[in-house]
Amino acid sequence: MLPNSTRGRTKIRPPRKILSSEVDVEKSWAVLQKAIEEIQHKNASKLSFEELYRNAYNLVLRKHGKLLYDRVEGQIRKCLSEQVRLGLLNKLASSGIDDRQFLQALNKEWEDHLLSMRMISDVLMYLDRVYAKESHLPLIYDVGLNAFRDSVIKYNNNEIGDKIITIIIDYLNRSRLGEIVDKFIIKAVIYMFESLTEVVNIDISSVSGSANYGENYYLHYFEPRLMLSSHEYFEDKSIELLDQRSGVIYIEKVTQLIQDEESRIQMYLPDVSAPKMLELMDNDLISRNLESIMMFETDGLKLWINDDNYTLLQLLFKLITRVDSEHEMLKRRLRSIILENGEEINQLSNEQLEQEVTQKKQEEEKKRIIAEAHGKKLVVRHRSSKEQATRYAIRWIHNFLSLKRKYDLVAEKSFDNNIGILEEIDAAFSTFFNSNNKSAEYLSLFIDDCIRRSLKDKSSDEVEQTLNNCIVVFRFIKDKDVFEKYYKNHLAKRLLQQKSLSSEIEMNMITKLKQEIGSSFTARLEGMFRDIKLSQELSSDFNNRFARQDVGETDAGAEIRQKNHGRKLELDSSILTTSFWPMPINKSMHSIQYPDELQVLKDQYEVFYDIKHRGRNLTWAPNFGTVDIRIHYPKKTYEVNMATLAAVVILKCFNDSEDLRNKHTFEEIQGITQIPVPELKRHLQSISVASRSRLLKKTPMSRDICAGDLFEINEHFKSPQTRIKVLTVASGSKVEDDLQRSETMEIINKSRIMETEAAVVRIMKARRELKHQELINEVIKQLLNRFKPQPSFIKQRIEDLIEKEYLKRDEKDRSIYQYLA
Amino acid sequence: MDKVANDRKEPRGAEYNLSTEFRELCMACRKGDLELVDTYIASGIDLNQMDEWDYSPLILASICGHEDVVKLLLEKGCLVSRDTFEGSRAIYGALTDSIRTLLLTYDISKAVDVTQPFASHISAMLLKPKFITSDMLLRLPGGDSISVHKFMLIAMSDFFKGSIEDLVCKSGLMNLLTTTISNEGDDSSWRFIVDYIYLVPKLELESVDIENLVSLARLVGLPDLATASQRIMKQKTITEQLRVKNEVQRQMCEIARGKMKKFVCSEVIEKKLLIDKEQDTDDRLYALDAISGEQKKSLVKDNGADIILCADIGDKYAYYPAHRAILAKSEYFDTLFQSSFAEMSVFGNCTLDDLGIIDLQSLLDDPDSIPVVSLPISAFNDNEKLLDISQRNLHLIEILLCFLYCDYAEIPPDMAIDMIILADSLFIERLKTLAAITITRLKKDYDEAANISLYDIIRVAWQTRMQRLETEVAIIFSMDLPKYVSDPEFEKIVLESAERIQYREDYDTIELIADIKFYLRKKYSIDDDEGTLDPDPKGDIEDENLLERDHLYREDLASLDNLVVKLGL
């Protein structure tokens, strides 16, 4: 549609000229100028708001906004510069006026000025809203603030401003010295500084000049001076404190200082400065010095931990938290101290052991002297070096645990149980624990000792506590498989020799291990345990049913009794699953010639077992068993418990009742019994050399068993007890010597090869195809609970598996492996 | 083009509300939970606020497509205007067309919940007064007291008319202080009634003894309150209660507005006193002295007024009794009342700071001290006959008073320009806008219908920063360009427009010329590339038209350019 152009032919209405009436600019200004003067001289109560507003309104309406704006600004500046500023300078020059009075005078001027500006800007509100806004100029009120800044504070090269800053900083310094200063005037002046905006100059030509500190006077002029003077103060203070060379004093004083300064900052300074001041203070007092303080030899972190100085440590922790939420410097120090502590543990354990030995020696020496005085001879038993080492191991774990507990307490009481610090402590403990290659064995020995002896008569809480401690140590072990190896050995011995205090404790320990690391680790341990239990049932079955010998005697029972000269004979068997137990099958025991009494038991048991479990193979291991024999000596009859092999010797060679004075050479005995030489030597030693169980008489009477030695029944044997236990030489759990250890490691290494290969095959079977790195990672993940394999070790295994054609490399991408079914 | 703008100066975006209640309200608006939204509205929360992501409840309800919630919000005074950022977001983001239509019908120019600005000012007088204006202390039986305005009580109920002494007799209230009343009723009922009088949008009946409240309400002459509270209590479910509460709230605002209108007419406008000007005196000072203390007293006697408003209407001065609490709606008066200039000095003496009220009686005792404030602009000179001017000016001032007291403004078109100038001098943006809308509603018939000169409109628009009017005039010029381009007044106005830009360079455009050119292009449907703006299916006919349109367009353009050259711009 085209607009209707025929419309609007009517006349155009002329304007009414409502806005064109003129105004007498000078007259209006005169009114306003006078009013501003009156306001500035606090004579405003007679002025009419309406009249002033109307004059300003008319000026602005008639486009005289600029004139009004500029003249108002000029008027304000004139008054400030000629009256306020000069008045303040006079006060400064006058001797009767101190700093505080000067600041109060200044603040009075400032507050009066604000009040005046409030009134001036009220009557000029139309100028503000219309002219200033449209011309993008500051409002009149802000013009007034800027005028105060330029015409009073910063006038003549910041003359008055500099003076004020110096006074305030002096006040702050005096307050640091404990003087009480007028906080209201300081706050008021600082508030004034903050109200004075600084024009941020973005003119490129001036960028090279002084740095831009911020957009108000406080930030631009005051704060940099404040920072500088505070820095000097903190630095002086820290040097003064450092000179005392005492960590305790430093930490306590600095904590106090920081507290004081914080309340000072809160009291006098605006929020914007607080973080900057705190940072400066923390940096000057904490970050720079605290690490070297902690390292003070005579009064440093190590000492405080040693003395359990929880309060101080907590102060330290809080200080460090201020500067670093990660507490890096504390962690660094803790780590190095823990590693030192680790060294000390080795030494400490040694010392304790020596002390113990010396003490023992002295005691025994005393006993010996007493015995001699009574005309008796006492053979002093010397601990073997192996036994010594075992004691050392137990001590070491013990010391390790107390050290750990010490740090746990420190962390709890002083370090808020901070996760990062706890982790660092654990890592440091782990480092020094694993730096000792015997530590896994030590732990196993410690547990062995606990279960054999030291937990006897302890309350269930104490037992629980001890076992939990063991788990604490266990967590530090990097190669769990090494520990498993030792633990299995020690457990086997305990089980077979029935040396455990209770099977409950054993089971408890295994359960804890299981909880800690999972059932794959404990499966074999549990298997061993199960074997022993089943064996007990089997034995009872055998003795009470199959070979029953009293009422309702069976054929087998009758045969056994007959072989045993008509006396009852029972067999207690332990059926051990080969793969669970650590002991190798000893082939050399095959050919042993058993005496009839034992042979018949063996035969009958084999028959019994074959009925029970057809097809299972029994291999006898007489080297682990014992036999109870009643021996009739001319003077007395003794019941003697001895190793099976020893019993074989006695029964086979010296049980000929017709010839009691039968003598056999070593070679003869060996020939008769077929016991392997080293074993035979050991057992002969225990029944012919050991003082308390010298059942046989050896000629010559030397300690060691040599070829050609002659043995016969020791007719003069006597013992206070009727029941005697023959101790087999070297039967307890002891620290391995280096040779044994390398053997153990060899075995462990072999099993690691197996486990690693098994893991590789398991993974590849599931995934069919995998990149090299992924496979390595996966293997490491799977074996984590056992040990930490090196990638090169895994690579070796993979090579082997490729050779064995379990795997092959991808033809295109050599870094990919494929599983071959 | 009917361009209407809400000329609010401060963007509402500055008012973030991060309170839990507001968040929950916003969430309810997202979910469309009508009842929950209702609950929050009933709690009196300001609906025209934003969360930290600049969402208002209305925008959320609109973009999430909950028409019922949108409707509710609009009814409860949510502002929507195409010309504001928030308004346009709500409208253009609306999920459905019906929501968009709904929003457009509530656009400020069409229909506004006029009770909202009215009620919020009244409530603020009670809840957050910027300076002390209350003049009565309502001492409650429990010992607490509420400071109230006598004129509010009078305006809302005839019961309170007359002196305090009468009041005490009427109700058996105990008179503790001259300006203090108290009764045997319970505190919560009194509080409820005060909240009701001040339109506080709470209506919480839970802690009130209904029987007490109802009898008290009837006693003090608020039967509508009695009925309403009984009605609310009758509702069985909370939802129903909320619905009725909202209805009651709207009703009570309307009722209050009606009462306030009655009050301003009978107690303010009717009471006016006209005094002839004497010649040869200093106008202004004379205006303040021309009225005697007795005259002042008779003005403010029975209506709780604390100030006298004086206006120069030409040959006379007009004096009205007025209330600072109400006049403070204008920023001019607000600033004046809070300042410490001569006009306000008397209040320094008669304010009872410890009680938080002013002592009205002491003003009445010394009637000469009753302050008189005058409007900052004097008689609106016109070249019409003098008598006419006085009447016009009185009318204008009475519209202003009516607007201030009850937010009601019926502006005759021929007074709109004067009203814009008056409102501008007093900083009353809403009144300015309403006056401008009066003008734009006339469309082009200024000369015939309203005796308004276009040139006046544009000058006033420049002067008072009314973009809406500038645009309007530019459109009219462009519609009838040949008629205006030859008018010498038009030349003047172009020159004035050019002068509005300080230090104008050759290449700077003249705002008015640029605007007219813009609307010329629209008029002839020509875009910058000389093509048509709207792709038209009837291509052939349009093409014919195009040539013709293009021709006219170029003609108009050339006439404008010639003028500019002629004026040497």
GROMACS .gro file of C-alpha atoms in nm, chain B residues 131 155 412 453 496:
model
    5
  952PHE     CA    1   1.301   0.851   5.632
  976ALA     CA    2  -0.791   0.703   5.384
 1233PRO     CA    3  -0.588   1.460   2.816
 1274SER     CA    4   0.267   2.079   1.737
 1317GLU     CA    5   1.845   2.203   1.611
   0.00000   0.00000   0.00000
